[in-house]
Amino acid sequence: MQQLVFAVGTMVAGVLGCAAYFWGTSYILDLIFPSKGRSGVEASRNLRITNAIRPWLFLAPALFALTIYLIYPVIMSVWFSVHDRAGQNFVGASNYVWMLNDGEFRQSIFNNFLWLLVVPALATFFGLVIAALTDRIWWGNIAKTLIFMPMAISFVGAAVIWKFIYDYRAEGTEQIGLLNAIVVAFGGDPQAWITLPFWNNFFLMAILVWIQTGFAMVILSAALRGIPEETVEAAVIDGANGWQIFFKIMVPQIWGTIAVVWTTITILVLKVFDIVLAMTNGQWQSQVLANLMFDWMFRGGGDFGRGAAIAVVIMVLVIPIMVWNIRNAAKEMKGH
Amino acid sequence: MNPATRSPLTWAVHLSVLLLVALWTLPTAGLLISSLRDKDQLAVSGWWTALSTSTQNIVARAPGADTQVERDGKFVISGDVLEGTAAGEVSAFGFSSQKPTAFKAGETAELNDGEKLTVQADGSFEIVSDTKMEGSRGQRIFFTAAIPPRFTFDNYVEVLSAEGIGASFINSLTVAIPSTIIPILIAAFAAYALAWMPFPGRAILIAVVVGLLVVPLQMSLIPLLKLYNGVGAFFGVPAKTYVGIWLAHTGFGLPLAIYLLRNYMAGLPREIMESARVDGASDFDIFVKIILPLSFPALASFAIFQFLWTWNDLLVAIVFLGAGQDELVLTGRLVNLLGSRGGNWEILTASAFITIIVPLIVFFSLQRYLVRGLLAGSVKGG
């Protein structure tokens, strides 16, 4: 309880501090370069100076935090990745060489590509289908809310929920895991799903699909509603059926949004860590890059060189999407 | 679509949506129902049978010989095998693990040493012997009983007190609240500068923010951990503190905050600001009195995102706050329980539900803003 009071206190202090900074610097700036009540030339000169400085005062705290917490670490990670486990001696590319020869790393890369193929595709597909279907029924909004709900659940919470579904009891005893109960009801043998090499990846992916479908649905639903009515009406008049309208008229018009959803989920997949840690911790050949990296950060006292090298690999995989995002944003700003 | 074909198609839509909704809600529903069940029932039957009477095979142990009483020249140990469960009905019993259901309720079983065991359907039992019984360990009684469904908050009481979930709940709140509020103000000023104050390099800064949106958190961990250790050693303070994690969450949340708020502010009508400027208002006044109030929907969107993210985060918390018993947040505690109490579903389900209840409340009460934020937050394509 005491720490909660401390937290609220810090929060208030932080907010007041920020407010004081923004107000104070603004005030001082106006004091040094006053523009009110001065003669024409001096006033306009001072106004020009304050207008040039003020944006940077407004930006300074944000730029400082971004630099310390994101830009500096990106540079330092690359630096650490060519140094030894304590980050002291330069070792060249040996961390990367180790990586290429490490079976667990190759396993992680393989699994990560599986995740990249399956999760964005399935989540986008389900999201699109659900968005299209729920638009046609009166209780569509309730359905959407319920499917959107897993978005709010933490990866760890979701892992517990699904581990319960995959729970395995020895053959002959009553299954309390839903999946095994269904399998047994249909006459199959119960399986310890998350310990089955290769296939367990898909059982872990199901969790992320379950969480992310709501996100895809919300964005795609808005995009579908933005489609001009005339195009659909014209297709109806031309005698197109439901499938044709959906796949040939509607989907092509929202390709851009589909790509955004796809890439957003792709980024998330590259960073997936909590689910694997909570479900298998990389055992039974289910390791992924983010969990492997976390492993190396702390395993045996921690090997920062190898951990950083794995982080750099994740970063490199993200860069194409980053470039694409920046280009899109730039294009959009020119359009304004 | 003509009316004749519409009807079956509509039914198909209704049915498939119903199926999808079931698929998406059943996992959570199963967790909630399970967390409220009696732990013995939870361990032997699926949550979908929670409302039906379950048949359980149970082993009970009679009290030791020191509790025997002499009655009519015989020695008697009595008790209730169903003690502890609310109600139930014993159908069969036995005294060896090979034949746990050898006798029907109400029958009398002859034990190996001449004692007689009778178990009634209501669970009461008697062991009767002609001679004084010896031994401190009581007779084992195997029985099959039909136990009616039982719901209880016991699991919640247990995890909140004994498993440290209560303390972790406070830790999570301590992390999440300042981590949500502090970035908002910083980002709001920066977003205003990027949206409405012309200065050289503005376009590049916006591009940088968009780029930073997708930088994987993993990149930051090792350098920041080193940095925190260095700062901690230099000032002689612990490296893992709440202040440290608040600032970390602030830094990681800023790109999204700036991006969301800038997009929103850039969409505000230019006329408002120009007329205010003509009236002699400074940038600071315009921001505080006009922009900030108008941006409330965007601020709310970001606040919800950031709260959900900091509350649900595991990685940042265990790296920057530590994995010790005192500082574990809810997600970290849950991962630990998964390891140590992996088979105790009554503990896991109740703990998991406590960790997800706060985000669910936030989600259901503020969903409108969440959707709006999502729509604004994803970089628009094409």
Short mmCIF file of C-alpha atoms in Angstrom, two decimals, chain B:
data_model
loop_
_atom_site.label_atom_id
_atom_site.label_comp_id
_atom_site.label_asym_id
_atom_site.label_seq_id
_atom_site.Cartn_x
_atom_site.Cartn_y
_atom_site.Cartn_z
CA MET B 1 -30.19 -10.48 -53.24
CA ASN B 2 -33.80 -11.52 -53.55
CA PRO B 3 -35.82 -12.55 -50.48
CA ALA B 4 -35.89 -16.22 -51.45
CA THR B 5 -32.13 -16.67 -51.22
CA ARG B 6 -31.65 -14.25 -48.36
CA SER B 7 -33.18 -16.38 -45.64
CA PRO B 8 -30.90 -19.44 -45.65
CA LEU B 9 -27.88 -17.25 -46.25
CA THR B 10 -28.75 -15.08 -43.27
CA TRP B 11 -29.09 -18.18 -41.15
CA ALA B 12 -25.68 -19.34 -42.27
CA VAL B 13 -24.21 -15.97 -41.31
CA HIS B 14 -25.85 -16.06 -37.89
CA LEU B 15 -24.66 -19.58 -37.27
CA SER B 16 -21.09 -19.03 -38.35
CA VAL B 17 -20.77 -15.86 -36.29
CA LEU B 18 -22.20 -17.72 -33.32
CA LEU B 19 -19.64 -20.45 -33.81
CA LEU B 20 -16.78 -17.95 -34.05
CA VAL B 21 -17.96 -16.08 -30.97
CA ALA B 22 -18.13 -19.37 -29.07
CA LEU B 23 -14.62 -20.24 -30.19
CA TRP B 24 -13.33 -16.89 -28.98
CA THR B 25 -15.15 -16.74 -25.64
CA LEU B 26 -15.14 -20.34 -24.44
CA PRO B 27 -11.47 -20.36 -23.39
CA THR B 28 -11.99 -17.41 -21.06
CA ALA B 29 -15.32 -18.72 -19.85
CA GLY B 30 -13.70 -22.04 -19.00
CA LEU B 31 -11.09 -20.25 -16.95
CA LEU B 32 -13.65 -18.21 -15.03
CA ILE B 33 -15.91 -21.19 -14.31
CA SER B 34 -12.98 -23.35 -13.26
CA SER B 35 -11.64 -20.73 -10.89
CA LEU B 36 -14.96 -20.79 -9.02
CA ARG B 37 -15.19 -24.58 -8.70
CA ASP B 38 -14.28 -26.71 -5.76
CA LYS B 39 -10.66 -27.72 -6.24
CA ASP B 40 -11.29 -31.46 -5.86
CA GLN B 41 -13.97 -31.35 -8.53
CA LEU B 42 -11.85 -29.16 -10.77
CA ALA B 43 -9.08 -31.74 -10.67
CA VAL B 44 -11.20 -34.64 -11.86
CA SER B 45 -13.82 -33.26 -14.22
CA GLY B 46 -13.94 -30.76 -17.05
CA TRP B 47 -15.42 -27.32 -16.42
CA TRP B 48 -18.20 -28.01 -18.91
CA THR B 49 -19.55 -30.57 -16.41
CA ALA B 50 -19.50 -28.01 -13.59
CA LEU B 51 -23.27 -28.02 -13.20
CA SER B 52 -23.71 -31.78 -13.12
CA THR B 53 -23.13 -34.07 -10.18
CA SER B 54 -19.72 -35.62 -10.45
CA THR B 55 -18.82 -39.14 -9.45
CA GLN B 56 -15.51 -39.19 -7.67
CA ASN B 57 -13.33 -41.95 -6.36
CA ILE B 58 -11.96 -40.75 -3.07
CA VAL B 59 -9.74 -42.16 -0.38
CA ALA B 60 -10.36 -41.21 3.21
CA ARG B 61 -8.57 -42.28 6.33
CA ALA B 62 -10.41 -43.12 9.49
CA PRO B 63 -9.15 -41.60 12.73
CA GLY B 64 -6.52 -43.55 14.65
CA ALA B 65 -7.19 -46.09 17.38
CA ASP B 66 -6.93 -43.47 20.10
CA THR B 67 -10.34 -42.12 19.16
CA GLN B 68 -12.16 -45.41 19.71
CA VAL B 69 -14.99 -45.54 22.22
CA GLU B 70 -16.30 -48.56 24.05
CA ARG B 71 -19.98 -49.27 23.45
CA ASP B 72 -21.94 -52.38 24.50
CA GLY B 73 -18.70 -54.23 25.05
CA LYS B 74 -17.41 -53.42 21.59
CA PHE B 75 -14.90 -50.91 20.41
CA VAL B 76 -16.08 -48.38 17.83
CA ILE B 77 -14.38 -45.75 15.66
CA SER B 78 -16.82 -43.53 13.83
CA GLY B 79 -16.64 -40.60 11.48
CA ASP B 80 -17.76 -39.16 8.19
CA VAL B 81 -15.88 -39.89 4.96
CA LEU B 82 -17.56 -36.94 3.27
CA GLU B 83 -16.36 -34.51 5.90
CA GLY B 84 -15.30 -31.27 4.27
CA THR B 85 -17.49 -31.58 1.21
CA ALA B 86 -20.93 -30.02 1.46
CA ALA B 87 -23.07 -32.98 0.59
CA GLY B 88 -22.88 -36.11 -1.47
CA GLU B 89 -23.91 -39.65 -1.69
CA VAL B 90 -21.67 -42.66 -1.25
CA SER B 91 -22.56 -45.46 -3.63
CA ALA B 92 -19.82 -48.00 -2.96
CA PHE B 93 -16.79 -48.47 -0.78
CA GLY B 94 -13.94 -50.81 -0.08
CA PHE B 95 -10.89 -51.12 2.13
CA SER B 96 -8.16 -52.03 -0.32
CA SER B 97 -6.89 -50.26 -3.35
CA GLN B 98 -7.37 -53.40 -5.41
CA LYS B 99 -11.11 -53.45 -4.75
CA PRO B 100 -12.13 -49.89 -3.97
CA THR B 101 -15.79 -50.55 -4.79
CA ALA B 102 -16.26 -54.03 -3.34
CA PHE B 103 -19.22 -53.13 -1.12
CA LYS B 104 -22.38 -51.13 -1.62
CA ALA B 105 -23.23 -48.31 0.72
CA GLY B 106 -24.89 -49.64 3.86
CA GLU B 107 -23.23 -53.06 3.64
CA THR B 108 -20.77 -54.25 6.20
CA ALA B 109 -17.28 -55.22 5.20
CA GLU B 110 -15.20 -57.66 7.15
CA LEU B 111 -11.72 -56.27 7.46
CA ASN B 112 -8.74 -58.60 7.50
CA ASP B 113 -8.23 -58.39 11.21
CA GLY B 114 -11.78 -59.14 12.32
CA GLU B 115 -12.96 -55.56 12.43
CA LYS B 116 -16.19 -54.64 10.67
CA LEU B 117 -16.53 -51.53 8.54
CA THR B 118 -19.87 -50.04 7.58
CA VAL B 119 -20.21 -46.97 5.40
CA GLN B 120 -23.65 -45.42 4.98
CA ALA B 121 -24.83 -43.58 1.89
CA ASP B 122 -24.64 -40.27 3.75
CA GLY B 123 -20.95 -40.82 4.37
CA SER B 124 -20.99 -41.75 8.05
CA PHE B 125 -19.01 -44.85 8.88
CA GLU B 126 -18.31 -47.10 11.80
CA ILE B 127 -15.49 -49.55 12.46
CA VAL B 128 -16.56 -52.07 15.07
CA SER B 129 -14.24 -54.52 16.77
CA ASP B 130 -14.64 -57.03 19.58
CA THR B 131 -11.22 -56.31 20.93
CA LYS B 132 -9.46 -53.05 21.57
CA MET B 133 -7.97 -51.67 18.36
CA GLU B 134 -4.36 -50.62 18.16
CA GLY B 135 -2.19 -48.54 15.93
CA SER B 136 -2.10 -44.82 15.46
CA ARG B 137 -2.77 -44.87 11.73
CA GLY B 138 -6.43 -45.20 10.91
CA GLN B 139 -7.97 -47.55 8.41
CA ARG B 140 -8.01 -46.37 4.81
CA ILE B 141 -11.46 -46.26 3.28
CA PHE B 142 -11.90 -46.15 -0.49
CA PHE B 143 -15.25 -44.99 -1.70
CA THR B 144 -17.12 -43.75 -4.70
CA ALA B 145 -19.40 -40.83 -4.14
CA ALA B 146 -21.67 -38.65 -6.20
CA ILE B 147 -20.73 -35.11 -5.23
CA PRO B 148 -23.12 -32.32 -6.21
CA PRO B 149 -21.61 -29.29 -7.95
CA ARG B 150 -20.01 -26.87 -5.58
CA PHE B 151 -18.90 -23.32 -6.27
CA THR B 152 -16.68 -21.39 -3.95
CA PHE B 153 -14.44 -18.35 -3.63
CA ASP B 154 -11.92 -20.43 -1.67
CA ASN B 155 -9.49 -20.48 -4.60
CA TYR B 156 -9.47 -16.69 -4.73
CA VAL B 157 -9.01 -16.39 -1.00
CA GLU B 158 -6.10 -18.79 -1.19
CA VAL B 159 -4.22 -17.13 -4.04
CA LEU B 160 -4.75 -13.63 -2.66
CA SER B 161 -3.33 -14.52 0.71
CA ALA B 162 -0.98 -17.48 0.35
CA GLU B 163 0.37 -17.22 -3.18
CA GLY B 164 1.37 -13.57 -3.11
CA ILE B 165 -1.10 -12.52 -5.78
CA GLY B 166 -2.42 -9.75 -3.55
CA ALA B 167 1.02 -8.19 -3.16
CA SER B 168 1.69 -8.54 -6.89
CA PHE B 169 -1.58 -6.83 -7.66
CA ILE B 170 -0.35 -3.76 -5.77
CA ASN B 171 3.00 -3.99 -7.59
CA SER B 172 1.25 -4.07 -10.96
CA LEU B 173 -0.81 -1.01 -10.07
CA THR B 174 2.35 0.73 -8.87
CA VAL B 175 4.01 0.08 -12.21
CA ALA B 176 1.06 0.78 -14.46
CA ILE B 177 -0.42 4.04 -13.16
CA PRO B 178 2.60 6.38 -13.36
CA SER B 179 3.78 4.63 -16.53
CA THR B 180 0.49 5.61 -18.12
CA ILE B 181 0.25 9.22 -16.96
CA ILE B 182 3.84 10.46 -17.25
CA PRO B 183 4.31 9.91 -21.01
CA ILE B 184 1.05 11.65 -21.91
CA LEU B 185 2.13 15.16 -21.01
CA ILE B 186 5.61 14.79 -22.54
CA ALA B 187 4.13 13.37 -25.73
CA ALA B 188 1.38 15.96 -25.95
CA PHE B 189 3.80 18.88 -26.07
CA ALA B 190 6.02 17.10 -28.58
CA ALA B 191 3.01 16.20 -30.72
CA TYR B 192 1.84 19.80 -30.74
CA ALA B 193 5.26 20.98 -31.85
CA LEU B 194 5.30 18.37 -34.61
CA ALA B 195 1.79 19.17 -35.73
CA TRP B 196 1.52 22.94 -35.59
CA MET B 197 4.89 24.61 -35.10
CA PRO B 198 6.89 24.99 -38.29
CA PHE B 199 10.61 24.43 -37.84
CA PRO B 200 13.39 22.93 -39.94
CA GLY B 201 13.77 19.16 -39.57
CA ARG B 202 10.16 18.57 -38.59
CA ALA B 203 9.50 16.04 -41.35
CA ILE B 204 12.62 14.10 -40.44
CA LEU B 205 11.61 13.99 -36.77
CA ILE B 206 8.18 12.66 -37.69
CA ALA B 207 9.81 9.99 -39.83
CA VAL B 208 12.07 9.06 -36.90
CA VAL B 209 9.06 8.68 -34.63
CA VAL B 210 7.31 6.46 -37.18
CA GLY B 211 10.46 4.39 -37.45
CA LEU B 212 10.83 4.05 -33.70
CA LEU B 213 7.25 2.76 -33.48
CA VAL B 214 8.42 -0.68 -34.53
CA VAL B 215 11.83 -0.94 -32.85
CA PRO B 216 11.74 -4.25 -30.99
CA LEU B 217 11.91 -3.91 -27.25
CA GLN B 218 14.56 -6.62 -27.27
CA MET B 219 17.05 -4.12 -28.68
CA SER B 220 16.74 -1.95 -25.60
CA LEU B 221 17.09 -4.54 -22.89
CA ILE B 222 20.81 -5.19 -22.69
CA PRO B 223 22.09 -1.61 -23.18
CA LEU B 224 19.53 -0.21 -20.75
CA LEU B 225 20.25 -2.89 -18.17
CA LYS B 226 23.93 -1.97 -18.41
CA LEU B 227 23.07 1.72 -18.22
CA TYR B 228 20.86 1.23 -15.17
CA ASN B 229 23.54 -0.83 -13.45
CA GLY B 230 26.06 1.92 -14.18
CA VAL B 231 23.79 4.70 -12.94
CA GLY B 232 22.86 2.66 -9.87
CA ALA B 233 26.50 1.99 -9.01
CA PHE B 234 27.47 5.60 -9.62
CA PHE B 235 24.85 7.05 -7.29
CA GLY B 236 24.93 4.14 -4.88
CA VAL B 237 21.25 3.31 -5.41
CA PRO B 238 19.67 0.00 -6.49
CA ALA B 239 19.60 -0.49 -10.25
CA LYS B 240 16.11 -1.95 -10.24
CA THR B 241 13.61 0.56 -8.97
CA TYR B 242 10.08 1.66 -9.73
CA VAL B 243 11.39 4.97 -11.01
CA GLY B 244 13.54 3.05 -13.47
CA ILE B 245 10.64 1.03 -14.84
CA TRP B 246 8.36 4.07 -15.04
CA LEU B 247 10.92 5.88 -17.15
CA ALA B 248 11.49 2.78 -19.27
CA HIS B 249 7.77 2.41 -19.97
CA THR B 250 7.64 6.15 -20.70
CA GLY B 251 10.41 5.83 -23.26
CA PHE B 252 8.92 2.77 -24.91
CA GLY B 253 5.43 4.29 -25.01
CA LEU B 254 6.47 7.66 -26.41
CA PRO B 255 6.62 6.84 -30.13
CA LEU B 256 3.03 5.61 -30.18
CA ALA B 257 1.90 8.48 -27.97
CA ILE B 258 3.55 11.13 -30.14
CA TYR B 259 2.33 9.49 -33.34
CA LEU B 260 -1.28 9.13 -32.17
CA LEU B 261 -1.48 12.61 -30.71
CA ARG B 262 0.27 14.29 -33.64
CA ASN B 263 -2.11 12.70 -36.12
CA TYR B 264 -5.06 13.78 -34.07
CA MET B 265 -3.85 17.32 -33.47
CA ALA B 266 -2.90 17.78 -37.11
CA GLY B 267 -6.53 17.07 -37.95
CA LEU B 268 -7.86 19.88 -35.76
CA PRO B 269 -9.15 22.88 -37.70
CA ARG B 270 -6.51 25.49 -38.41
CA GLU B 271 -8.98 28.36 -37.99
CA ILE B 272 -9.27 27.86 -34.24
CA MET B 273 -5.57 28.30 -33.74
CA GLU B 274 -5.27 31.22 -36.12
CA SER B 275 -8.05 33.19 -34.52
CA ALA B 276 -6.53 32.55 -31.10
CA ARG B 277 -3.18 33.75 -32.37
CA VAL B 278 -4.73 36.90 -33.79
CA ASP B 279 -6.16 37.52 -30.32
CA GLY B 280 -2.59 37.48 -29.02
CA ALA B 281 -2.44 34.03 -27.47
CA SER B 282 0.98 32.41 -27.27
CA ASP B 283 1.76 28.88 -28.39
CA PHE B 284 1.77 27.79 -24.78
CA ASP B 285 -1.70 29.27 -24.18
CA ILE B 286 -3.08 27.79 -27.38
CA PHE B 287 -1.77 24.38 -26.43
CA VAL B 288 -3.02 24.35 -22.86
CA LYS B 289 -6.37 26.07 -23.39
CA ILE B 290 -7.42 24.86 -26.82
CA ILE B 291 -5.46 21.88 -28.08
CA LEU B 292 -5.28 19.83 -24.90
CA PRO B 293 -9.03 19.89 -24.16
CA LEU B 294 -9.87 19.19 -27.81
CA SER B 295 -7.46 16.26 -27.90
CA PHE B 296 -9.13 14.45 -25.05
CA PRO B 297 -10.31 11.49 -27.18
CA ALA B 298 -6.80 10.87 -28.45
CA LEU B 299 -5.34 11.25 -24.98
CA ALA B 300 -7.86 8.73 -23.66
CA SER B 301 -7.04 6.29 -26.46
CA PHE B 302 -3.38 6.40 -25.71
CA ALA B 303 -3.93 6.17 -21.96
CA ILE B 304 -5.93 2.97 -22.42
CA PHE B 305 -3.30 1.46 -24.71
CA GLN B 306 -0.48 2.33 -22.42
CA PHE B 307 -2.32 1.08 -19.34
CA LEU B 308 -3.15 -2.26 -20.95
CA TRP B 309 0.38 -2.59 -22.22
CA THR B 310 2.10 -1.77 -18.93
CA TRP B 311 -0.30 -3.88 -16.91
CA ASN B 312 0.08 -6.86 -19.22
CA ASP B 313 3.81 -6.49 -19.76
CA LEU B 314 6.10 -9.22 -18.51
CA LEU B 315 9.44 -8.57 -20.20
CA VAL B 316 10.12 -5.01 -19.07
CA ALA B 317 8.98 -5.82 -15.55
CA ILE B 318 11.24 -8.80 -14.98
CA VAL B 319 14.24 -7.15 -16.60
CA PHE B 320 13.99 -3.71 -14.98
CA LEU B 321 12.16 -4.48 -11.75
CA GLY B 322 13.54 -7.93 -11.06
CA ALA B 323 12.12 -11.36 -10.43
CA GLY B 324 12.38 -11.40 -6.63
CA GLN B 325 9.37 -12.36 -4.53
CA ASP B 326 8.71 -8.80 -3.38
CA GLU B 327 8.80 -7.03 -6.70
CA LEU B 328 7.05 -9.52 -8.97
CA VAL B 329 4.17 -8.02 -10.91
CA LEU B 330 1.08 -10.11 -11.64
CA THR B 331 2.29 -11.46 -14.97
CA GLY B 332 5.64 -12.46 -13.49
CA ARG B 333 3.93 -14.12 -10.54
CA LEU B 334 1.69 -16.04 -12.88
CA VAL B 335 4.65 -17.35 -14.85
CA ASN B 336 6.26 -18.47 -11.61
CA LEU B 337 3.09 -20.24 -10.54
CA LEU B 338 2.93 -21.97 -13.91
CA GLY B 339 6.31 -23.43 -13.09
CA SER B 340 5.85 -24.25 -9.43
CA ARG B 341 2.13 -25.08 -9.27
CA GLY B 342 1.74 -26.33 -12.83
CA GLY B 343 -0.82 -28.98 -11.95
CA ASN B 344 -2.83 -26.98 -9.42
CA TRP B 345 -5.44 -25.60 -11.71
CA GLU B 346 -7.48 -24.10 -8.89
CA ILE B 347 -4.55 -21.82 -8.13
CA LEU B 348 -3.65 -21.06 -11.74
CA THR B 349 -7.18 -20.29 -12.89
CA ALA B 350 -7.95 -18.02 -9.96
CA SER B 351 -4.61 -16.22 -10.28
CA ALA B 352 -5.02 -15.80 -14.02
CA PHE B 353 -8.47 -14.38 -13.58
CA ILE B 354 -7.22 -11.83 -11.06
CA THR B 355 -4.53 -10.73 -13.51
CA ILE B 356 -6.97 -10.26 -16.37
CA ILE B 357 -9.89 -8.72 -14.50
CA VAL B 358 -8.52 -5.16 -14.44
CA PRO B 359 -7.75 -5.03 -18.18
CA LEU B 360 -11.15 -6.55 -18.91
CA ILE B 361 -12.91 -3.87 -16.88
CA VAL B 362 -10.91 -1.18 -18.67
CA PHE B 363 -11.68 -2.84 -21.98
CA PHE B 364 -15.42 -3.12 -21.51
CA SER B 365 -15.88 0.34 -20.06
CA LEU B 366 -13.64 2.24 -22.49
CA GLN B 367 -13.84 0.13 -25.63
CA ARG B 368 -14.94 3.10 -27.72
CA TYR B 369 -11.69 4.95 -27.16
CA LEU B 370 -9.65 1.80 -27.67
CA VAL B 371 -11.16 1.24 -31.11
CA ARG B 372 -10.64 4.87 -32.04
CA GLY B 373 -7.02 4.68 -30.97
CA LEU B 374 -6.42 1.51 -32.93
CA LEU B 375 -7.82 3.06 -36.06
CA ALA B 376 -5.63 6.12 -35.68
CA GLY B 377 -2.56 4.22 -34.55
CA SER B 378 -1.95 1.88 -37.42
CA VAL B 379 -0.01 3.57 -40.18
CA LYS B 380 -2.45 3.95 -42.99
CA GLY B 381 -1.38 2.14 -46.12
CA GLY B 382 -1.59 3.00 -49.79
#
